[in-house]
PDB file of C-alpha atoms in Angstrom:
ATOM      1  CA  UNK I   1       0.000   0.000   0.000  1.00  0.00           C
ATOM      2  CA  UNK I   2       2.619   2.307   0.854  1.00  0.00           C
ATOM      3  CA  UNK I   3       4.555   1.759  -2.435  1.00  0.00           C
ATOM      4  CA  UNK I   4       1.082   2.718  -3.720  1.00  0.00           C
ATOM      5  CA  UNK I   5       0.446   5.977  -2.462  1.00  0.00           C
ATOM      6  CA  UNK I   6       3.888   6.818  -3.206  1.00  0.00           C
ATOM      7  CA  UNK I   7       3.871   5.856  -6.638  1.00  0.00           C
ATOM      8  CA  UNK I   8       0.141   7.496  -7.292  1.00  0.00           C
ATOM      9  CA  UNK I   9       1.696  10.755  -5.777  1.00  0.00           C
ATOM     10  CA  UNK I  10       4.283  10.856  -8.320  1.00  0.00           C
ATOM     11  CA  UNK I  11       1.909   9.803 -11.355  1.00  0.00           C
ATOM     12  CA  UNK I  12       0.238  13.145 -10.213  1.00  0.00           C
ATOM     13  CA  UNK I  13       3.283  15.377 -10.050  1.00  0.00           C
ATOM     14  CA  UNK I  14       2.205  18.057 -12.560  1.00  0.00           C
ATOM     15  CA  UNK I  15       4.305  17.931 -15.554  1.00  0.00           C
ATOM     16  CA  UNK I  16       6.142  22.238 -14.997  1.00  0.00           C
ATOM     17  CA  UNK I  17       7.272  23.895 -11.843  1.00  0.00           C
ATOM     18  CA  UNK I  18       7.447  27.338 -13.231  1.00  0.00           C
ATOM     19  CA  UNK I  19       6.012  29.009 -15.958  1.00  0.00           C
ATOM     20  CA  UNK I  20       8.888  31.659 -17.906  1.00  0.00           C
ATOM     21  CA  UNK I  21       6.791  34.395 -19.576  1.00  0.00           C
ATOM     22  CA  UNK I  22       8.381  37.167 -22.055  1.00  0.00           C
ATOM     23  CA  UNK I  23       7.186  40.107 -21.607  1.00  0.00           C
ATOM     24  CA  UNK I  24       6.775  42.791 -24.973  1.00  0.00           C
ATOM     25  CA  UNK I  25       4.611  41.435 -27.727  1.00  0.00           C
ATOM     26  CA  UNK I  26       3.658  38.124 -25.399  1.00  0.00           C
ATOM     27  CA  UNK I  27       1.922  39.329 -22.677  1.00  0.00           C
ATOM     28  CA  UNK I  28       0.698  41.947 -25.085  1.00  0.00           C
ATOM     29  CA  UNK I  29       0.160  42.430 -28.575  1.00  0.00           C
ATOM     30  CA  UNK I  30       2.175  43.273 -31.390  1.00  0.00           C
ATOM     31  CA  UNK I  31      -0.386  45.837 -32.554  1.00  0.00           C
ATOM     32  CA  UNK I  32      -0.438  47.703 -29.604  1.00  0.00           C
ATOM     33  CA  UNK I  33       2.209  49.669 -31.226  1.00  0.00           C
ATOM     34  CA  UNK I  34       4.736  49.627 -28.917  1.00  0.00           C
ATOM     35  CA  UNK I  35       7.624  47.684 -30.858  1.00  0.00           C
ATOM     36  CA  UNK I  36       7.208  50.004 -33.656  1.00  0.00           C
ATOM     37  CA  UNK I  37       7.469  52.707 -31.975  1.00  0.00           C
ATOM     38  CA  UNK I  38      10.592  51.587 -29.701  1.00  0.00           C
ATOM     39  CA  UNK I  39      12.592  50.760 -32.487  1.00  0.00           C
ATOM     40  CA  UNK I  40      12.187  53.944 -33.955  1.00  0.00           C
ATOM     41  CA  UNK I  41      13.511  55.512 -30.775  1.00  0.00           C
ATOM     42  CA  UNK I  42      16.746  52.874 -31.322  1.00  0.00           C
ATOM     43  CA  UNK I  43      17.348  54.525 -34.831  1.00  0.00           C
ATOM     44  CA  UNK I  44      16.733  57.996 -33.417  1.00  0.00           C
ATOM     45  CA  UNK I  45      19.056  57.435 -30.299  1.00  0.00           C
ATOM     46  CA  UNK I  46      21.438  55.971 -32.844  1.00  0.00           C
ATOM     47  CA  UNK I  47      22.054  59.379 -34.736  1.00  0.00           C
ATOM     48  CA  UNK I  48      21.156  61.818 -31.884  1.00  0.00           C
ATOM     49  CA  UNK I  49      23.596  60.073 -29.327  1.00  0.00           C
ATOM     50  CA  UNK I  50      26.110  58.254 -31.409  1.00  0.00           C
ATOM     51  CA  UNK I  51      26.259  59.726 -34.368  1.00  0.00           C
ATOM     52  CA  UNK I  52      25.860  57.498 -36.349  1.00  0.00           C
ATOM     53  CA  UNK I  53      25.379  58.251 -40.347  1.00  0.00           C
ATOM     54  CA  UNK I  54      21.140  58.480 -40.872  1.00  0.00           C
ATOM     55  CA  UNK I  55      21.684  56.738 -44.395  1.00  0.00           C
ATOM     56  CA  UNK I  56      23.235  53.679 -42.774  1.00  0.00           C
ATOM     57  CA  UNK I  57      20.848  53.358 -39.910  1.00  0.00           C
ATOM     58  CA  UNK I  58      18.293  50.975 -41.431  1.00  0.00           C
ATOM     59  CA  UNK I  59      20.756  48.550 -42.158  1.00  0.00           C
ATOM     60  CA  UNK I  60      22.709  48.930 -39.365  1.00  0.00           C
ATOM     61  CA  UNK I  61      20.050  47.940 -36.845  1.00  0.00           C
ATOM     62  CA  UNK I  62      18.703  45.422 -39.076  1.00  0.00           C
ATOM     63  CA  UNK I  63      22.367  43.761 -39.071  1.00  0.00           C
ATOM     64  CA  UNK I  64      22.909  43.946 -34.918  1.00  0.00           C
ATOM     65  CA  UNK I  65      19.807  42.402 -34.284  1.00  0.00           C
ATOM     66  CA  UNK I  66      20.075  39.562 -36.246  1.00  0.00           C
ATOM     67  CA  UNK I  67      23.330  38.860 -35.486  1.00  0.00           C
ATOM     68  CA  UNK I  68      23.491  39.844 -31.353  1.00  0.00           C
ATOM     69  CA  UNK I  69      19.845  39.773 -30.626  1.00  0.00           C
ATOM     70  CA  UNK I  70      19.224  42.947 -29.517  1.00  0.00           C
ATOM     71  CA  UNK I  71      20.503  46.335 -31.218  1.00  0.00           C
ATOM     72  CA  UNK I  72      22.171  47.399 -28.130  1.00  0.00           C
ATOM     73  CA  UNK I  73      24.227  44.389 -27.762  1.00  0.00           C
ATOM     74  CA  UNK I  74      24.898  44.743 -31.243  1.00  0.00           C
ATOM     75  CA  UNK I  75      26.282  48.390 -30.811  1.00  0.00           C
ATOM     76  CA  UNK I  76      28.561  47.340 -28.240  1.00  0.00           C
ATOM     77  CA  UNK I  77      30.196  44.828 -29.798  1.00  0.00           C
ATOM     78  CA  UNK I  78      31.720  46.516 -32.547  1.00  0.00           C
ATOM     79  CA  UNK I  79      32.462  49.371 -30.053  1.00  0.00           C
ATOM     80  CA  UNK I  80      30.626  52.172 -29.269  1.00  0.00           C
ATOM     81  CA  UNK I  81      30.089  52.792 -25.226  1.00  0.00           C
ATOM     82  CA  UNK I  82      27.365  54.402 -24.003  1.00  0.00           C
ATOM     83  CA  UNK I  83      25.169  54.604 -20.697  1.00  0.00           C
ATOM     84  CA  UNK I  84      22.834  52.063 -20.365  1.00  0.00           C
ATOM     85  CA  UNK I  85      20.595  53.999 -17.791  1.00  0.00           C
ATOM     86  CA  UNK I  86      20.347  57.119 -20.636  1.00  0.00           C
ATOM     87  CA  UNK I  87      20.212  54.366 -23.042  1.00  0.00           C
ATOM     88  CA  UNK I  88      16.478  52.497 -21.575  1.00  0.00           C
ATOM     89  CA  UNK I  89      15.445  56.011 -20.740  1.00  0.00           C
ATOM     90  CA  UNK I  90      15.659  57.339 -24.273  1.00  0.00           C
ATOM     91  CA  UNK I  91      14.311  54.328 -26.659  1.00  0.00           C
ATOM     92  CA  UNK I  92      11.446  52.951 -23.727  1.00  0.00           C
ATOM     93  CA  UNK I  93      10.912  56.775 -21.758  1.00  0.00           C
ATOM     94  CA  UNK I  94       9.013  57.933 -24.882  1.00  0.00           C
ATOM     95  CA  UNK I  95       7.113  54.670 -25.539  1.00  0.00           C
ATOM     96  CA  UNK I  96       3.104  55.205 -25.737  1.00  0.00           C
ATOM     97  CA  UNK I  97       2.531  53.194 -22.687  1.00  0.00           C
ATOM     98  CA  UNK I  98      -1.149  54.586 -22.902  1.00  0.00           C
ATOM     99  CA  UNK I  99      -2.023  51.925 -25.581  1.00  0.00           C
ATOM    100  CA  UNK I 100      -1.631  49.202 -22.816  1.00  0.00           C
ATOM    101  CA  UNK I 101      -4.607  48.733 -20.823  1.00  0.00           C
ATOM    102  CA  UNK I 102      -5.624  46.634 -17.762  1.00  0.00           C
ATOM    103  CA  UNK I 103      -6.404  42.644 -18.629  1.00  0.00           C
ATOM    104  CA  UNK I 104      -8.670  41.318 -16.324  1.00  0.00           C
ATOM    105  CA  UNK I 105      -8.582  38.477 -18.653  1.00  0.00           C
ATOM    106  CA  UNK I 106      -5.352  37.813 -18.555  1.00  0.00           C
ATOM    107  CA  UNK I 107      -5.167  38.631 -15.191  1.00  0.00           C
ATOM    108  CA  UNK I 108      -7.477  35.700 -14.064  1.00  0.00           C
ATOM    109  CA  UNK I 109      -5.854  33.451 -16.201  1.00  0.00           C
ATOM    110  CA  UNK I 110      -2.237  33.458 -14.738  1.00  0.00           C
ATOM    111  CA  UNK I 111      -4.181  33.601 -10.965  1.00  0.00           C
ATOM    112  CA  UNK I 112      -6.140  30.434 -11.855  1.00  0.00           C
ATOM    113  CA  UNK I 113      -2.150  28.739 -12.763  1.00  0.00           C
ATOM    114  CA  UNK I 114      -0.818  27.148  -9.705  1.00  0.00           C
ATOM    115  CA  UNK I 115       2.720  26.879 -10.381  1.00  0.00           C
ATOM    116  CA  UNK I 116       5.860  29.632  -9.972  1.00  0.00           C
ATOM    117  CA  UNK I 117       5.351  32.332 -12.870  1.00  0.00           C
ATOM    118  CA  UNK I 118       8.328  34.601 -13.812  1.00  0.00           C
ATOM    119  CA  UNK I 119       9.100  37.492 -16.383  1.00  0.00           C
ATOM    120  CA  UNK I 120      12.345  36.886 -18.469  1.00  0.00           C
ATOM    121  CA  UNK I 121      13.144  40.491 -20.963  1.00  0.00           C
ATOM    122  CA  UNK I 122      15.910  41.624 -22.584  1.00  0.00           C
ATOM    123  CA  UNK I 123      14.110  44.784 -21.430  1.00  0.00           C
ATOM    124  CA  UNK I 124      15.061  47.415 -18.305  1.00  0.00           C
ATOM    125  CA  UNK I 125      13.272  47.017 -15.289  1.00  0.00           C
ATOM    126  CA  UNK I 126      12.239  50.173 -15.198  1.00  0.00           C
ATOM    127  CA  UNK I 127      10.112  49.318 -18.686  1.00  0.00           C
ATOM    128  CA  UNK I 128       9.083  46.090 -17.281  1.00  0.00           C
ATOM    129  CA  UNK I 129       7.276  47.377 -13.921  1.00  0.00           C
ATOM    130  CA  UNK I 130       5.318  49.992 -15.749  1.00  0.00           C
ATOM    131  CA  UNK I 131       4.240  47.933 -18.230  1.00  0.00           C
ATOM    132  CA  UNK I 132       2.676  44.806 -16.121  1.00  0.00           C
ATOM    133  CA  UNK I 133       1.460  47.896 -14.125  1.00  0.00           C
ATOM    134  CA  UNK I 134      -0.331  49.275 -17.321  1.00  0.00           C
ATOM    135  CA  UNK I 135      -1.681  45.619 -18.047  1.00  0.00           C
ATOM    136  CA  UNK I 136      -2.779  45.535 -14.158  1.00  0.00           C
ATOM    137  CA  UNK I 137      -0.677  42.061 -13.878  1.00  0.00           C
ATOM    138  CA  UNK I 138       1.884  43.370 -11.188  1.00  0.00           C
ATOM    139  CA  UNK I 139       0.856  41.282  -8.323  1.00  0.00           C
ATOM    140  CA  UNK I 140       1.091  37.797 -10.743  1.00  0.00           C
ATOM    141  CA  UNK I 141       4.719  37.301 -10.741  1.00  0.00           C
ATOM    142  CA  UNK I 142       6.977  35.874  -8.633  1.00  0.00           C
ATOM    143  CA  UNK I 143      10.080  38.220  -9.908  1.00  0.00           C
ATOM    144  CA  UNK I 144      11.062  39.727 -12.876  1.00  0.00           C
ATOM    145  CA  UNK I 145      14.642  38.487 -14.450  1.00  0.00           C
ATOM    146  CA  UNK I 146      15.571  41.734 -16.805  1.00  0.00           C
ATOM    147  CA  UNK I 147      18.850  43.152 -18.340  1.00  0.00           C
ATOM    148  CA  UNK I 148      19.977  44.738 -15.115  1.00  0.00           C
ATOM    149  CA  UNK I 149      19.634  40.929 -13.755  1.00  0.00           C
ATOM    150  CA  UNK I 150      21.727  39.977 -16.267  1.00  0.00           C
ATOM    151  CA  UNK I 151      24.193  42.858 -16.593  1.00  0.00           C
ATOM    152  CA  UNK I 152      24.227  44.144 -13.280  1.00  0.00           C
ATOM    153  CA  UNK I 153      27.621  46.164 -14.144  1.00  0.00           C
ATOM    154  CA  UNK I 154      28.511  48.165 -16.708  1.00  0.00           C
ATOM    155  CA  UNK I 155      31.105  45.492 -18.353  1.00  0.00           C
ATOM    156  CA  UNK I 156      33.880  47.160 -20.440  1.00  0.00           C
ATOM    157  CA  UNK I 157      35.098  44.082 -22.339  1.00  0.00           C
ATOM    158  CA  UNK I 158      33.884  40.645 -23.020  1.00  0.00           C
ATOM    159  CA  UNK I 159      35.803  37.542 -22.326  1.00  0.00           C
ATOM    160  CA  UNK I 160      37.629  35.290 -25.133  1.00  0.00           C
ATOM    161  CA  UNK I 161      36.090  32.094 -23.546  1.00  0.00           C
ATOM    162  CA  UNK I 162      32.114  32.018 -25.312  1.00  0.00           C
ATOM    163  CA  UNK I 163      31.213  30.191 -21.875  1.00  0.00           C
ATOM    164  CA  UNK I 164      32.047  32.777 -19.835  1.00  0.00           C
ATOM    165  CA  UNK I 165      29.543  34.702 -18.549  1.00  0.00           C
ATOM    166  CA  UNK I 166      31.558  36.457 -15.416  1.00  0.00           C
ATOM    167  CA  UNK I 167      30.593  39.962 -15.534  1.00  0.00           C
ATOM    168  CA  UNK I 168      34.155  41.899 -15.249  1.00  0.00           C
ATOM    169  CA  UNK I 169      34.543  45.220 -15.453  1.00  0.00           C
ATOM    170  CA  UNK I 170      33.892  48.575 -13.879  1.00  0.00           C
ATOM    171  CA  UNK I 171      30.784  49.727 -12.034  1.00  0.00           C
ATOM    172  CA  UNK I 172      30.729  52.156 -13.247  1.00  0.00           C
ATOM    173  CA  UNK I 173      29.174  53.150 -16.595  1.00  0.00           C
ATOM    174  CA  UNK I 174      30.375  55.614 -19.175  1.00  0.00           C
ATOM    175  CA  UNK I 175      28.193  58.496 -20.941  1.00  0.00           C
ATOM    176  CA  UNK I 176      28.495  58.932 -24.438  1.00  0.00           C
ATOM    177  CA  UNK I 177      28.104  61.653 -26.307  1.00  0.00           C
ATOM    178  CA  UNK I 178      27.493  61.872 -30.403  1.00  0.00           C
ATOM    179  CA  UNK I 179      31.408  62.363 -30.391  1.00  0.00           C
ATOM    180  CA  UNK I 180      32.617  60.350 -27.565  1.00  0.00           C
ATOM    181  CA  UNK I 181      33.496  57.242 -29.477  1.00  0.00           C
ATOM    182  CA  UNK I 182      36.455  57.020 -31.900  1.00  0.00           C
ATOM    183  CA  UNK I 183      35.075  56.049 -34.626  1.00  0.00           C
ATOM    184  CA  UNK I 184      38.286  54.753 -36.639  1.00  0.00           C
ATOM    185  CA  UNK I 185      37.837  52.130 -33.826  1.00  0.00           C
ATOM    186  CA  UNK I 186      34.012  50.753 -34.765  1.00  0.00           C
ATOM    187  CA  UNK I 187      34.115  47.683 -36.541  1.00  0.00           C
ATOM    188  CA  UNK I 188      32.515  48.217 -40.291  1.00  0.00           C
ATOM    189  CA  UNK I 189      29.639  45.550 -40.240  1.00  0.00           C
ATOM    190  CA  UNK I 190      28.085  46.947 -43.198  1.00  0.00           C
ATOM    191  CA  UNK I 191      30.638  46.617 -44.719  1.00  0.00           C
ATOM    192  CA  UNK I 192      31.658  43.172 -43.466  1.00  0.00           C
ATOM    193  CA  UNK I 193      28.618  41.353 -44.899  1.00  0.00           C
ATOM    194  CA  UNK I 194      28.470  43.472 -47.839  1.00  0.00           C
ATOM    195  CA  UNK I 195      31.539  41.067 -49.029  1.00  0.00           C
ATOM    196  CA  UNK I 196      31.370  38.163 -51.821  1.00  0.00           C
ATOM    197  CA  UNK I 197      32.403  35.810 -48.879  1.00  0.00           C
ATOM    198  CA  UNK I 198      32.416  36.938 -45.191  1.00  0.00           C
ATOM    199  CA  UNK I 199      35.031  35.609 -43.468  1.00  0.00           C
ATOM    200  CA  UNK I 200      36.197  36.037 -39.867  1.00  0.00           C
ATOM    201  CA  UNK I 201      34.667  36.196 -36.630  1.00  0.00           C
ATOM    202  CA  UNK I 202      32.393  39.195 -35.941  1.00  0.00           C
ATOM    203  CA  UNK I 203      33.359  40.834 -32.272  1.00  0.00           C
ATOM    204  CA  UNK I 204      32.177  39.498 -29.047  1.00  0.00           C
ATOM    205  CA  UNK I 205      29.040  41.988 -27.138  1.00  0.00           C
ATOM    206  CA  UNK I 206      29.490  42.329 -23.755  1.00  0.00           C
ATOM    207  CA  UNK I 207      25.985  42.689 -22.852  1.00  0.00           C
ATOM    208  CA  UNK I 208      24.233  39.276 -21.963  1.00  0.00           C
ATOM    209  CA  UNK I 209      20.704  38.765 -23.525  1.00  0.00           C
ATOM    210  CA  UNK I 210      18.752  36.732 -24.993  1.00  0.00           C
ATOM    211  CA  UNK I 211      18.750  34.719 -27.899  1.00  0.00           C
ATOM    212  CA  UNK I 212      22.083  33.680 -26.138  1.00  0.00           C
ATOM    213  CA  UNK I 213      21.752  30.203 -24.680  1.00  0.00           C
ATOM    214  CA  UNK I 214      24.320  31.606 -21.976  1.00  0.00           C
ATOM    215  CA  UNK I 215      21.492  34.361 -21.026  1.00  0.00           C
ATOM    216  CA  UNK I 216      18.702  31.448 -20.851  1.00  0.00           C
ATOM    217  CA  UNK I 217      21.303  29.531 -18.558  1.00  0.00           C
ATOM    218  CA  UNK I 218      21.854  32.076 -16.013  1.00  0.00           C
ATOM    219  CA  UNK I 219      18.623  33.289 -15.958  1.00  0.00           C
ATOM    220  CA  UNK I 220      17.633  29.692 -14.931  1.00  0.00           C
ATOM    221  CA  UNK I 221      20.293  29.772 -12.508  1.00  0.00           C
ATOM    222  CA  UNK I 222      19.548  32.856 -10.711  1.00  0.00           C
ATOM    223  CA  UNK I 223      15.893  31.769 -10.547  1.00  0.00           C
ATOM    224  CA  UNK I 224      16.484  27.985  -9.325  1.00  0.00           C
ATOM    225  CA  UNK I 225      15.009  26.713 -12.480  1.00  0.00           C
ATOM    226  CA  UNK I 226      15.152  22.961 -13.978  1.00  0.00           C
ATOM    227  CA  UNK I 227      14.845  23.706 -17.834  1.00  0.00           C
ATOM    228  CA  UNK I 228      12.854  20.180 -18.322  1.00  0.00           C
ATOM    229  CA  UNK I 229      10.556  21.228 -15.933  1.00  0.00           C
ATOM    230  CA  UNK I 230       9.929  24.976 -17.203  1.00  0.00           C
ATOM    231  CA  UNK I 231       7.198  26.509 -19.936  1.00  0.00           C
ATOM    232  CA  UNK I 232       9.125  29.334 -21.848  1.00  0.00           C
ATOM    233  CA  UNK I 233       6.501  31.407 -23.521  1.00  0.00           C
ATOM    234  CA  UNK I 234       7.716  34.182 -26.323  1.00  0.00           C
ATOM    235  CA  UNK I 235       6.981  35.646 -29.229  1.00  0.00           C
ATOM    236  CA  UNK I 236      10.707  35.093 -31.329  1.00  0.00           C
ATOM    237  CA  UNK I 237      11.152  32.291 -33.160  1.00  0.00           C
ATOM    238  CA  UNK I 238      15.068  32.570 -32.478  1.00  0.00           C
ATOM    239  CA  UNK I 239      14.038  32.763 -28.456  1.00  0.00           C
ATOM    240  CA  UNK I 240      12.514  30.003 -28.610  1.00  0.00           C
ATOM    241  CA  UNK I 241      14.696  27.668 -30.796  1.00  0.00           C
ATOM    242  CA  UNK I 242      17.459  28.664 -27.770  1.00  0.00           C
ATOM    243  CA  UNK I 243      15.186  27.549 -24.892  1.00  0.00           C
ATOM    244  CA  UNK I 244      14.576  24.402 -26.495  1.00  0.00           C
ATOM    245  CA  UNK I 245      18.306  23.823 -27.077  1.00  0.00           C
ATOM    246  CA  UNK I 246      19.135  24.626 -23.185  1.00  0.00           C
ATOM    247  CA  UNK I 247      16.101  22.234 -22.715  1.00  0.00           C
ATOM    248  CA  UNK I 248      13.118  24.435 -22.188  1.00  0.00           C
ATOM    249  CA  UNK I 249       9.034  23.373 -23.418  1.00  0.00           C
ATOM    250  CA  UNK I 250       8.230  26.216 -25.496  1.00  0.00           C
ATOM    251  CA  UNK I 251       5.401  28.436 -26.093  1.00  0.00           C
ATOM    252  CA  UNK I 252       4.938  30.235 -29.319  1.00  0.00           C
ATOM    253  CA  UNK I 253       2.939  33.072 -28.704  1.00  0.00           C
ATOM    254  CA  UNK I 254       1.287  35.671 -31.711  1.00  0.00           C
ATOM    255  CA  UNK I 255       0.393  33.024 -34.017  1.00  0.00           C
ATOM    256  CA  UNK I 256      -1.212  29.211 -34.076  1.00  0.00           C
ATOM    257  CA  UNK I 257       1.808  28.276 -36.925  1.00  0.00           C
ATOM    258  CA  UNK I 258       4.611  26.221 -34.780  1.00  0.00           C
ATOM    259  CA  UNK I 259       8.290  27.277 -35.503  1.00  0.00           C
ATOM    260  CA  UNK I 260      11.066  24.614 -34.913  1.00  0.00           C
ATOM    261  CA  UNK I 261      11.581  24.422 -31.613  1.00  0.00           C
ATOM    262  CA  UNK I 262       8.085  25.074 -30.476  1.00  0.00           C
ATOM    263  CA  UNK I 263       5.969  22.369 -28.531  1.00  0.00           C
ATOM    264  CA  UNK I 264       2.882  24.693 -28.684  1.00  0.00           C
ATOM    265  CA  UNK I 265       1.336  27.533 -30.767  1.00  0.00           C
ATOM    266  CA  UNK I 266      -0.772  30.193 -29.282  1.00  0.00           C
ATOM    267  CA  UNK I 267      -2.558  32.904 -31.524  1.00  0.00           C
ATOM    268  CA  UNK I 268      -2.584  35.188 -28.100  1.00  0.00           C
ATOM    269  CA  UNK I 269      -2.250  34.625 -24.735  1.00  0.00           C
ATOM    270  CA  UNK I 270      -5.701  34.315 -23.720  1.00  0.00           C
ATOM    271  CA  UNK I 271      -5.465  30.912 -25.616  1.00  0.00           C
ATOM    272  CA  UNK I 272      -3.395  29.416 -22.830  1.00  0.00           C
ATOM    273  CA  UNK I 273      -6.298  27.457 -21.414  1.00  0.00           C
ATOM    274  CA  UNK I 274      -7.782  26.004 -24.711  1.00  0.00           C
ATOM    275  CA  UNK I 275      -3.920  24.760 -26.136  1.00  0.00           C
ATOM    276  CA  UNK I 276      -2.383  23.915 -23.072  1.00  0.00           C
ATOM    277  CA  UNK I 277      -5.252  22.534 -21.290  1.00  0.00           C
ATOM    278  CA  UNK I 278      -2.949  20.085 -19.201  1.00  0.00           C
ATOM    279  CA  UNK I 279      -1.687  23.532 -17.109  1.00  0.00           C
ATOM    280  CA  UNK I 280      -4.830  23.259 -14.979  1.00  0.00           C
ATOM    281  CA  UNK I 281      -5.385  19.253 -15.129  1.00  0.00           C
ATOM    282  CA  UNK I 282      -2.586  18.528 -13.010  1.00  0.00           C
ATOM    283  CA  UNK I 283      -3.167  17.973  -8.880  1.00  0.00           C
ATOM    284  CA  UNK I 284      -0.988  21.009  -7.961  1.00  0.00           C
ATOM    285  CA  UNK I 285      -0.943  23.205  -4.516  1.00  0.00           C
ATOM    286  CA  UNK I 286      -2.751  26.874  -5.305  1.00  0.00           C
ATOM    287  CA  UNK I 287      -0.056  28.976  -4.940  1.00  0.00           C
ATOM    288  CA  UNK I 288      -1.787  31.714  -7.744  1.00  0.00           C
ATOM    289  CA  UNK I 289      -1.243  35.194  -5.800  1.00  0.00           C
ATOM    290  CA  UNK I 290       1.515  37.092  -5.261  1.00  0.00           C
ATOM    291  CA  UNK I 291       0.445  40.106  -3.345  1.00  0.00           C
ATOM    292  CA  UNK I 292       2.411  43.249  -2.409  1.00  0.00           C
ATOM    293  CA  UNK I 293       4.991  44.814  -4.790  1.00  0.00           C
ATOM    294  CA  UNK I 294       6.204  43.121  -8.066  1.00  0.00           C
ATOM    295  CA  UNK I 295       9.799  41.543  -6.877  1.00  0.00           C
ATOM    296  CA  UNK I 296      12.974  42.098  -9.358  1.00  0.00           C
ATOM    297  CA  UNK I 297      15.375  39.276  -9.320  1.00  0.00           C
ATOM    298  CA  UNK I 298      18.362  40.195  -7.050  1.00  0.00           C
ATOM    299  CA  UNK I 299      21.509  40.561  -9.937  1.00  0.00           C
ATOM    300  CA  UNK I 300      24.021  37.918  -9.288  1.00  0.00           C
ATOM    301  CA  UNK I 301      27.663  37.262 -10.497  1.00  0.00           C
ATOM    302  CA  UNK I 302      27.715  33.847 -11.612  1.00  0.00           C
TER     303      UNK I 302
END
C-alpha cells in the first residue's frame, strides 16, 4: 500500500514547476504599437547620441539584431560605449505606454495557474514594472529576471572564452556623447557582410541577452530553475529555438503556426487554457497570488 500511495503521488506530479513568460509582444500584442514605436527611438538614439550616419541606420540595426539579438548588444560589440541607464530612458521613456490597458482576462488566467510564474526580458526594469502595471498584472509574478539581472555592471570588455559569462569590469558606466566614441575604432559591419564571402569572426558583445543560450542559462540559474521542468513562452522564433536547445518546453505566442523548436502555438495569450489545457489538469498546490509589490530578481555574479 505504501509503495502505492507513493507511486500514485508521483503519477500526479504536474508535468512544470514554473512558468517563464516574455514580456513585450507576449503578454501583449504586437499591434499595440509599442515595438514600432521603440525601435524607432533605437534609430533615433542611434544618430542623436552616437552619431551614427542616418543613411546607414536601417541597415545597421537590421544587421545587430540579427546577429546579437538585440541592437544594443549589437552596438557594443563593434564598439561604441554608451550609458545604459540614458540608453532604456531614451528608446522605452518615450514609448506610448497609454495603448496598454488593464487585462482582467489575462489577469485571471495566470491567478487560476498554480505553479511559480516569472518574467524573463531583454528589457530594463524600469520598462518592465510599468508595463505589467499598465496591463494591471503586477501582483502575478513571482520576480522579474531583466537586463539589469543579467548585466548588473557596466562590463567594459567581453571575455575570449564564449562560456564565460563572469561579468568583469567597472561599475561604473560611461556616458556617451554623439562624439565620444572614436570612430576609426568601430568595426565596419556593413561593410563586413556586404563582401562576396564573409570571413572572420564578428566581435564578441558584452551585454548578456537573450537569444544567447548563456542568457537562458543564467537566468535559470539565478531563478532555481530545472529547464525540463519549465514553460518558456515568447513571441521570437530565435528565443525560442534557444530555450529548447538549453532544454526548455516552449510556447509560441502571436500566431497558431509552430516554428522549430516550439511544442505549442498560441494565436494570443488568452489561448493558454484552450492549447495547453494540461496547465490546470494537473493535482498542484494553489499557490496563484503574489500580493504586495512586483519583486525584481536580485543581480548575481555567476
Amino acid at each position: 500500500m505504501e509503495f502505492e500511495d507513493r507511486f500514485r503521488h508521483q503519477a500526479q506530479r504536474p508535468k512544470y514547476d514554473c512558468l517563464l513568460f516574455d514580456l513585450d509582444d507576449t503578454l501583449y500584442p504586437l499591434k499595440s504599437g509599442l515595438a514600432n514605436a521603440c525601435l524607432q527611438n533605437i534609430k533615433d538614439y542611434m544618430v542623436e547620441k552616437l552619431g551614427i550616419d542616418p543613411r546607414k541606420i536601417d541597415d545597421l540595426s537590421n544587421l545587430l539584431y540579427k546577429n546579437y539579438g538585440t541592437t544594443m548588444a549589437g552596438l557594443r560589440a563593434i564598439g561604441y560605449d554608451f550609458d545604459y541607464d540614458e540608453y532604456h530612458s531614451f528608446v522605452h521613456g518615450r514609448l506610448p505606454y497609454e495603448n496598454l490597458k488593464p487585462d482582467p482576462v489575462l489577469r485571471n488566467l495566470l491567478l487560476s495557474l498554480p505553479y511559480r510564474k516569472l518574467i524573463f526580458t531583454n528589457a530594463d526594469k524600469v520598462h518592465a514594472v510599468k508595463a505589467l502595471n499598465r496591463l494591471g498584472l503586477e501582483d502575478c509574478f513571482e520576480g522579474i529576471i531583466c537586463f539589469e539581472t543579467l548585466n548588473p555592471i557596466h562590463k567594459s570588455t567581453v571575455s575570449d572564452d564564449e562560456d564565460d559569462i563572469e561579468f568583469v569590469g567597472s561599475r561604473s558606466t560611461i556616458s556617451t556623447t554623439s562624439n565620444a566614441t572614436d570612430t576609426s575604432q568601430i568595426f565596419d559591419i556593413i561593410d563586413h557582410f556586404a563582401q562576396p564571402n564573409p570571413s572572420g569572426v564578428l566581435p564578441k558583445t558584452p551585454i548578456i541577452c537573450k537569444p544567447s543560450e548563456n542568457a537562458i542559462d543564467l537566468a535559470l540559474k539565478i531563478a532555481n530553475l530545472n529547464p525540463q521542468r519549465t514553460l518558456f513562452f515568447e513571441d521570437s522564433t530565435r528565443n525560442i529555438l534557444a530555450g529548447k536547445l538549453v532544454g526548455l518546453h516552449t510556447v509560441r505566442v502571436g500566431t497558431s503556426q509552430r516554428c522549430k523548436g516550439a511544442d505549442y502555438a498560441l494565436e494570443s495569450i488568452h489561448n493558454l487554457r484552450e492549447a495547453v489545457p494540461e496547465l490546470w489538469e494537473a493535482d498542484t498546490k494553489p499557490e496563484v497570488a503574489y500580493p504586495g509589490k512586483l519583486a525584481v530578481e536580485t543581480p548575481v555574479t555567476a
